mmCIF file of C-alpha atoms and ligand atoms in Angstrom:
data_model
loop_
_atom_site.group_PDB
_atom_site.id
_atom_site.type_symbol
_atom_site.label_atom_id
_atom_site.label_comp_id
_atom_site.label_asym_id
_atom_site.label_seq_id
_atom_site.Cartn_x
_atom_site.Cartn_y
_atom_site.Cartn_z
ATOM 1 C CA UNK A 65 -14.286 8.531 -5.670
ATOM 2 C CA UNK A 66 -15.051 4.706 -6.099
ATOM 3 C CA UNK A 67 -15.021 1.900 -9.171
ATOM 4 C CA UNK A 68 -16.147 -1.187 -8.919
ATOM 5 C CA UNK A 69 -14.073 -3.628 -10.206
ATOM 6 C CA UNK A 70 -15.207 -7.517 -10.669
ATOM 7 C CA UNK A 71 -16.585 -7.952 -6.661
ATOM 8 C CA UNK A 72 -14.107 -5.399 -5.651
ATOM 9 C CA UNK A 73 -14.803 -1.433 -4.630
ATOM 10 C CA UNK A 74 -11.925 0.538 -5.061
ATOM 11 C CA UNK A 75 -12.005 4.001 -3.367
ATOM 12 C CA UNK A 76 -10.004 6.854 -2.901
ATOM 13 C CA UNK A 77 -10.803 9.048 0.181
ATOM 14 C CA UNK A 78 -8.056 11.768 1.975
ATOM 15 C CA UNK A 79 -7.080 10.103 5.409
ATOM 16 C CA UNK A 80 -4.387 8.716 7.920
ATOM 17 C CA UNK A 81 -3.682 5.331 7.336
ATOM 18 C CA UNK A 82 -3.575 4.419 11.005
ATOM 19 C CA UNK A 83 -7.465 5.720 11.529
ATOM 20 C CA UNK A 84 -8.189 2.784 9.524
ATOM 21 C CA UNK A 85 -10.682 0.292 10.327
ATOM 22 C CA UNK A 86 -10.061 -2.102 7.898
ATOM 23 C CA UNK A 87 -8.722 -5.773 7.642
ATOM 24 C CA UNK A 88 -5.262 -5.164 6.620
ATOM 25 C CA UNK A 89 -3.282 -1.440 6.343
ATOM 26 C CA UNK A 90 -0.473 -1.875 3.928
ATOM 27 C CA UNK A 91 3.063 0.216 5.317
ATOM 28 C CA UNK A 92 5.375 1.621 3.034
ATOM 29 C CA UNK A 93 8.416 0.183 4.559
ATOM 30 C CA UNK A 94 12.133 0.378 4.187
ATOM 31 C CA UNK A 95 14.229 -3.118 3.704
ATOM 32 C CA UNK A 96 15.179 -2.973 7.059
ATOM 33 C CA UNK A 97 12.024 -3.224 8.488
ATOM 34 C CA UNK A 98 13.391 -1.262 11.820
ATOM 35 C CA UNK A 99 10.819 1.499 11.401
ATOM 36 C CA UNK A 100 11.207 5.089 9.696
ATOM 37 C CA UNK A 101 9.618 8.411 8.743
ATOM 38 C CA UNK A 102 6.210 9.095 6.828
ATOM 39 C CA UNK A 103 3.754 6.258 6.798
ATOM 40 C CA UNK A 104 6.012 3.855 8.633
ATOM 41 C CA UNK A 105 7.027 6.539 11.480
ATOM 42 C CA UNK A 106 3.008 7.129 11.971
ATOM 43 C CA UNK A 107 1.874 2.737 11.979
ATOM 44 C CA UNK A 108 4.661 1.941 14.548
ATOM 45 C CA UNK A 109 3.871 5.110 16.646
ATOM 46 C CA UNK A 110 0.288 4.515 16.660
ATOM 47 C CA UNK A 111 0.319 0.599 16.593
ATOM 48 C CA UNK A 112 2.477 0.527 19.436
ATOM 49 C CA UNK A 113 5.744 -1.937 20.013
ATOM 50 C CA UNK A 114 4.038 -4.851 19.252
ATOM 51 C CA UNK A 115 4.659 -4.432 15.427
ATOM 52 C CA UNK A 116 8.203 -3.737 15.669
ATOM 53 C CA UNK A 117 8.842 -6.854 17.701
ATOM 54 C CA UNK A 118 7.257 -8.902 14.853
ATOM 55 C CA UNK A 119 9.121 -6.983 12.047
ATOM 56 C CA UNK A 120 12.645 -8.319 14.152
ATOM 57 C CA UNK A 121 11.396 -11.721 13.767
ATOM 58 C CA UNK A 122 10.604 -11.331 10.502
ATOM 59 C CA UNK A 123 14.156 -9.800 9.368
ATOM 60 C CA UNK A 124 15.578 -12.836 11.463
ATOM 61 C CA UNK A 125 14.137 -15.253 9.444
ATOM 62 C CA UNK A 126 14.668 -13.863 5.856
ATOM 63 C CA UNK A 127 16.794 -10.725 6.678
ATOM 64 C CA UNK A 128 15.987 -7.596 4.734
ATOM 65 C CA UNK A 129 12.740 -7.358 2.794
ATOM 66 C CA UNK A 130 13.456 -6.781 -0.849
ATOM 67 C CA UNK A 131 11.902 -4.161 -3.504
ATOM 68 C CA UNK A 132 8.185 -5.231 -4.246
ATOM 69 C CA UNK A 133 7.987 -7.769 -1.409
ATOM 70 C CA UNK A 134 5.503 -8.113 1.146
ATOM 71 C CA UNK A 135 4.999 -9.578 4.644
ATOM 72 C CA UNK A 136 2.666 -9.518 7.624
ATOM 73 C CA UNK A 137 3.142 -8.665 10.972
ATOM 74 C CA UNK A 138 -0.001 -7.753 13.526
ATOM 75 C CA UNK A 139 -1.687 -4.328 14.180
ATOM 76 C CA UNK A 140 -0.871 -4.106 17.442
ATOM 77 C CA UNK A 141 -2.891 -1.094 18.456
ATOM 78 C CA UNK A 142 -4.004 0.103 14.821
ATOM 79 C CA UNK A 143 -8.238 -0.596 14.274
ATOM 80 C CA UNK A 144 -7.013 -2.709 11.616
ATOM 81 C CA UNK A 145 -6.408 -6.666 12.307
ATOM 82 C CA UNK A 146 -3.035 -6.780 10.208
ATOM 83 C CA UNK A 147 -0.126 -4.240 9.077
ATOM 84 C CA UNK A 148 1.222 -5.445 5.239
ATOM 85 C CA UNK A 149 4.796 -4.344 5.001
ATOM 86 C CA UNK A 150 6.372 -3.465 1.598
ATOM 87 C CA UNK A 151 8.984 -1.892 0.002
ATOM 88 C CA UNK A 152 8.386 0.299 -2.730
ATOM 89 C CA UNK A 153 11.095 1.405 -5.573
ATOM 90 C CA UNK A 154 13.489 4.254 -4.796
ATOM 91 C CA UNK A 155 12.957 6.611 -7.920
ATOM 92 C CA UNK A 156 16.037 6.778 -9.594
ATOM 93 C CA UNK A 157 14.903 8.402 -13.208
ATOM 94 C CA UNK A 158 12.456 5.791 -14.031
ATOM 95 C CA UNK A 159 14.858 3.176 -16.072
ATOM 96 C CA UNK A 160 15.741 1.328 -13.346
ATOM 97 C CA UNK A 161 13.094 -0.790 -13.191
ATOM 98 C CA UNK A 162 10.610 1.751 -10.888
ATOM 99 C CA UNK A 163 7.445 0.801 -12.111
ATOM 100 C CA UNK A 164 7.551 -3.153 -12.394
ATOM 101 C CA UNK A 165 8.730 -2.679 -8.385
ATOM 102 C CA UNK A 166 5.933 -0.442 -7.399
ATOM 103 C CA UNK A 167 3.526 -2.371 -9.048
ATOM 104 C CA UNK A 168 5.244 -5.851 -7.686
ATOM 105 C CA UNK A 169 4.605 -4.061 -4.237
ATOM 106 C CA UNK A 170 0.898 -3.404 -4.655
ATOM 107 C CA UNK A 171 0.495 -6.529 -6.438
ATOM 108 C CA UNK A 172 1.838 -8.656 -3.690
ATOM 109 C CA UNK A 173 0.282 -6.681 -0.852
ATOM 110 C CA UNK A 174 -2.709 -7.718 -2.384
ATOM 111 C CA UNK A 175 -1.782 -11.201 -2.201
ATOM 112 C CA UNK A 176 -0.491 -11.560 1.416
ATOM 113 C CA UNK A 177 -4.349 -9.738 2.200
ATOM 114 C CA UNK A 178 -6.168 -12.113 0.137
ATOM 115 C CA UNK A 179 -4.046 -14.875 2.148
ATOM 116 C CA UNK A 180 -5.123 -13.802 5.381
ATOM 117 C CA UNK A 181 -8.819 -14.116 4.438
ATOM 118 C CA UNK A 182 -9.373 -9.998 4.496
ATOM 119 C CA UNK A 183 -12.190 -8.382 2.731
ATOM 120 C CA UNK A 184 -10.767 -4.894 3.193
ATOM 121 C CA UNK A 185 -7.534 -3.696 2.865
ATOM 122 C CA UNK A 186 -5.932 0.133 2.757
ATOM 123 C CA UNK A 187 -3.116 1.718 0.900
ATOM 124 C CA UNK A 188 -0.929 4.721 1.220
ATOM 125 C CA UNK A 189 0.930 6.367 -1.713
ATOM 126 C CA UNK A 190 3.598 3.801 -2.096
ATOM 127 C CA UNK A 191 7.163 5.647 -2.780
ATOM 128 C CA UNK A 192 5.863 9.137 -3.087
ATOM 129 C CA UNK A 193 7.476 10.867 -0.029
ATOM 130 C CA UNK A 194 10.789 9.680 0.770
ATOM 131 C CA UNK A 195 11.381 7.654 -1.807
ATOM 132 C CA UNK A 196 10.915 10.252 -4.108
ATOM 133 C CA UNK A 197 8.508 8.584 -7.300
ATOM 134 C CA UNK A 198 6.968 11.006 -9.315
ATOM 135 C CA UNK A 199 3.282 11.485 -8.158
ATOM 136 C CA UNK A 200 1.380 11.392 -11.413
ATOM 137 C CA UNK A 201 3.228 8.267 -12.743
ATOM 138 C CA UNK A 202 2.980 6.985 -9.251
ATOM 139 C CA UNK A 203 -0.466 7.088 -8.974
ATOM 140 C CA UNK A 204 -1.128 5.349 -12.548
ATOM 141 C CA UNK A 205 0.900 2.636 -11.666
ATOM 142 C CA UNK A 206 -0.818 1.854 -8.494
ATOM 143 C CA UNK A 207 -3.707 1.764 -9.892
ATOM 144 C CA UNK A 208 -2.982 -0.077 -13.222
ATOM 145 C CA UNK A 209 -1.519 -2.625 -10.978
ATOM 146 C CA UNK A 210 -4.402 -3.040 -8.928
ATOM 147 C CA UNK A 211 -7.009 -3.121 -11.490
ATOM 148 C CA UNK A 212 -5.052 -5.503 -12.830
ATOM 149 C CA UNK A 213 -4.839 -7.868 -10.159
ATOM 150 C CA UNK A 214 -8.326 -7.196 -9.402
ATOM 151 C CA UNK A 215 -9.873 -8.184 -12.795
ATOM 152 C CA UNK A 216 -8.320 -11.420 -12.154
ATOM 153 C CA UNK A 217 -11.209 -12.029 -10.066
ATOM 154 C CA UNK A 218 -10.519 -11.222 -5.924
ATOM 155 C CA UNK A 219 -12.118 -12.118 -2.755
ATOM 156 C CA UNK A 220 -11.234 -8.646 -1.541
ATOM 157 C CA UNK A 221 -14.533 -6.401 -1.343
ATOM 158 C CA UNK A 222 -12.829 -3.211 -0.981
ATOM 159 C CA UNK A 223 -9.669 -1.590 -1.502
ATOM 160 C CA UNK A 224 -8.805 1.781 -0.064
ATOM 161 C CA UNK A 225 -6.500 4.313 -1.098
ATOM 162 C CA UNK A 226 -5.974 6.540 1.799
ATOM 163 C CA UNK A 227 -3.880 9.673 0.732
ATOM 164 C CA UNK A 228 -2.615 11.980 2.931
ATOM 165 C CA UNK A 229 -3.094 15.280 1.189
ATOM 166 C CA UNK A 230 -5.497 16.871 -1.124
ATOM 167 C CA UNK A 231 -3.294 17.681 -4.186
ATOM 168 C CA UNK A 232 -2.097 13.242 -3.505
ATOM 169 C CA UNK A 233 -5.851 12.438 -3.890
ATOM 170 C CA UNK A 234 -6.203 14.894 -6.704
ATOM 171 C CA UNK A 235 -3.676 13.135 -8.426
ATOM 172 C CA UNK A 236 -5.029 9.697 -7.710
ATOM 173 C CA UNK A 237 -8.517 10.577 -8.915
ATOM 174 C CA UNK A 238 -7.390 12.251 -11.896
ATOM 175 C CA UNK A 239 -5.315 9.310 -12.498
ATOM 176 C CA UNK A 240 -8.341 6.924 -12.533
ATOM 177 C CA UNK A 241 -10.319 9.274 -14.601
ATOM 178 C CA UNK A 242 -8.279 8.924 -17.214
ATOM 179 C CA UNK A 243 -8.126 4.609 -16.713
ATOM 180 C CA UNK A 244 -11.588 4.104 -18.273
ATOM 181 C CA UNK A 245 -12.740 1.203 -17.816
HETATM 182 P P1 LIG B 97 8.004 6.199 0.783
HETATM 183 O O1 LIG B 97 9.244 6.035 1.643
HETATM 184 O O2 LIG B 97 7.508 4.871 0.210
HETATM 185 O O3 LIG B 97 8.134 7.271 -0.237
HETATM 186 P P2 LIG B 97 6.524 7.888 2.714
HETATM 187 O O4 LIG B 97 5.921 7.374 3.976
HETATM 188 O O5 LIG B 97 7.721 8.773 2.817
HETATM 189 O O6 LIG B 97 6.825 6.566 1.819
HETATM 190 O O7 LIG B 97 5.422 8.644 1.872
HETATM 191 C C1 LIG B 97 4.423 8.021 1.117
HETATM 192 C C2 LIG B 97 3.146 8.840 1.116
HETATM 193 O O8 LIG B 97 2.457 8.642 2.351
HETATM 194 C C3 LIG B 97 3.321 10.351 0.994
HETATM 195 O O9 LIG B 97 2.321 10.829 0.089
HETATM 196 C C4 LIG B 97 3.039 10.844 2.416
HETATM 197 O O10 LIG B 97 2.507 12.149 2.430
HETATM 198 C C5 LIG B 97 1.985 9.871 2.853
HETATM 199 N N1 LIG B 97 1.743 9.745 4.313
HETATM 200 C C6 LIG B 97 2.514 10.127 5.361
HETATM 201 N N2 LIG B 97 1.925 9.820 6.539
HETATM 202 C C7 LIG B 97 0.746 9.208 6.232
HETATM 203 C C8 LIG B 97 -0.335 8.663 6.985
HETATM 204 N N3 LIG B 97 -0.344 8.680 8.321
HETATM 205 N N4 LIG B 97 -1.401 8.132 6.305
HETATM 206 C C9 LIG B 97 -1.423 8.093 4.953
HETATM 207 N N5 LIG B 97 -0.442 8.591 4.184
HETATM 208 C C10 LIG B 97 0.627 9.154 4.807
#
């Protein structure tokens, strides 16, 4: 499924996020930035050890990456150029804050990619495994928030959801059926 927003094509497709060959891959970190399960298990596995020595640098510099942050490290061995970390919310009932977080996360993703110059960037389902966010309202959030910043005007001309499962795309598509533009 695809919408055109401003000079932007979003699209949702089933994938892995490390088959990408895009710009920028965006990783669904933890604060620690040492690696993990889901998406961040498969990007350091398949992008190799380069990424990990960046992320130590990184968490040198400015220690542990908050909720709805984002910063860059290299691909390493990934087709894609550059690996955007963030941290998504940990679902906690909804009232602490979960959405303005997850949308702060895609939101700034989108930033650090526009900063590097990319034209395409990719996007798991933030928070949705591990950290335990409610699909549905997950996947409305994501993409209110990146509408949003999108309709600002962007240099970006695609973004890319890349979800793992079919009932996780289902979910997304339905989810921007129902965001009419
Ligand atoms: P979080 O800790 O933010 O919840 P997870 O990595 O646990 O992140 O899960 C987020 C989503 O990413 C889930 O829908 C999960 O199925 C999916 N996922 C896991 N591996 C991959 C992958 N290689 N490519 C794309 N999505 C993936």
């Amino acid at each position: 499924m695809e919408r055109q927003i401003g000079n932007t094509r979003l699209v949702l497709v089933r994938g892995d996020i490390t088959r990408q060959a895009v710009d920028a891959v965006v990783n669904a970190a933890n604060p620690s930035l040492m690696g993990g399960g889901g998406v961040d298990g498969a990007i350091h596995r398949a992008g190799g050890p380069a990424i990990l020595d960046e992320c130590k640098k990184i968490v040198k510099k400015i220690g542990r990456l908050e909720p709805g942050g984002a910063v860059v490290t290299t691909a390493g061995n990934l087709p894609a150029r550059h690996v955007i970390h963030t941290v998504g919310p940990v679902w906690k009932g909804g009232a602490r804050g979960e959405p303005e977080v997850l949308s702060s996360a895609y939101v700034e993703s989108l930033k650090r990619a526009e900063e590097l110059g990319c034209r395409s960037v990719a996007f798991p389902s933030i928070s949705t495994g591990a950290y335990g966010y409610p699909l549905e309202e997950a996947a409305r959030v994501a993409l209110e928030a990146v509408i949003a910043h999108l309709e600002e005007g962007s240099p970006l001309e695609e973004v890319r959801f890349v979800l793992f499962s079919d009932p996780v795309l289902a979910a997304y598509e339905t989810a921007l059926e129902r965001l009419k533009p």
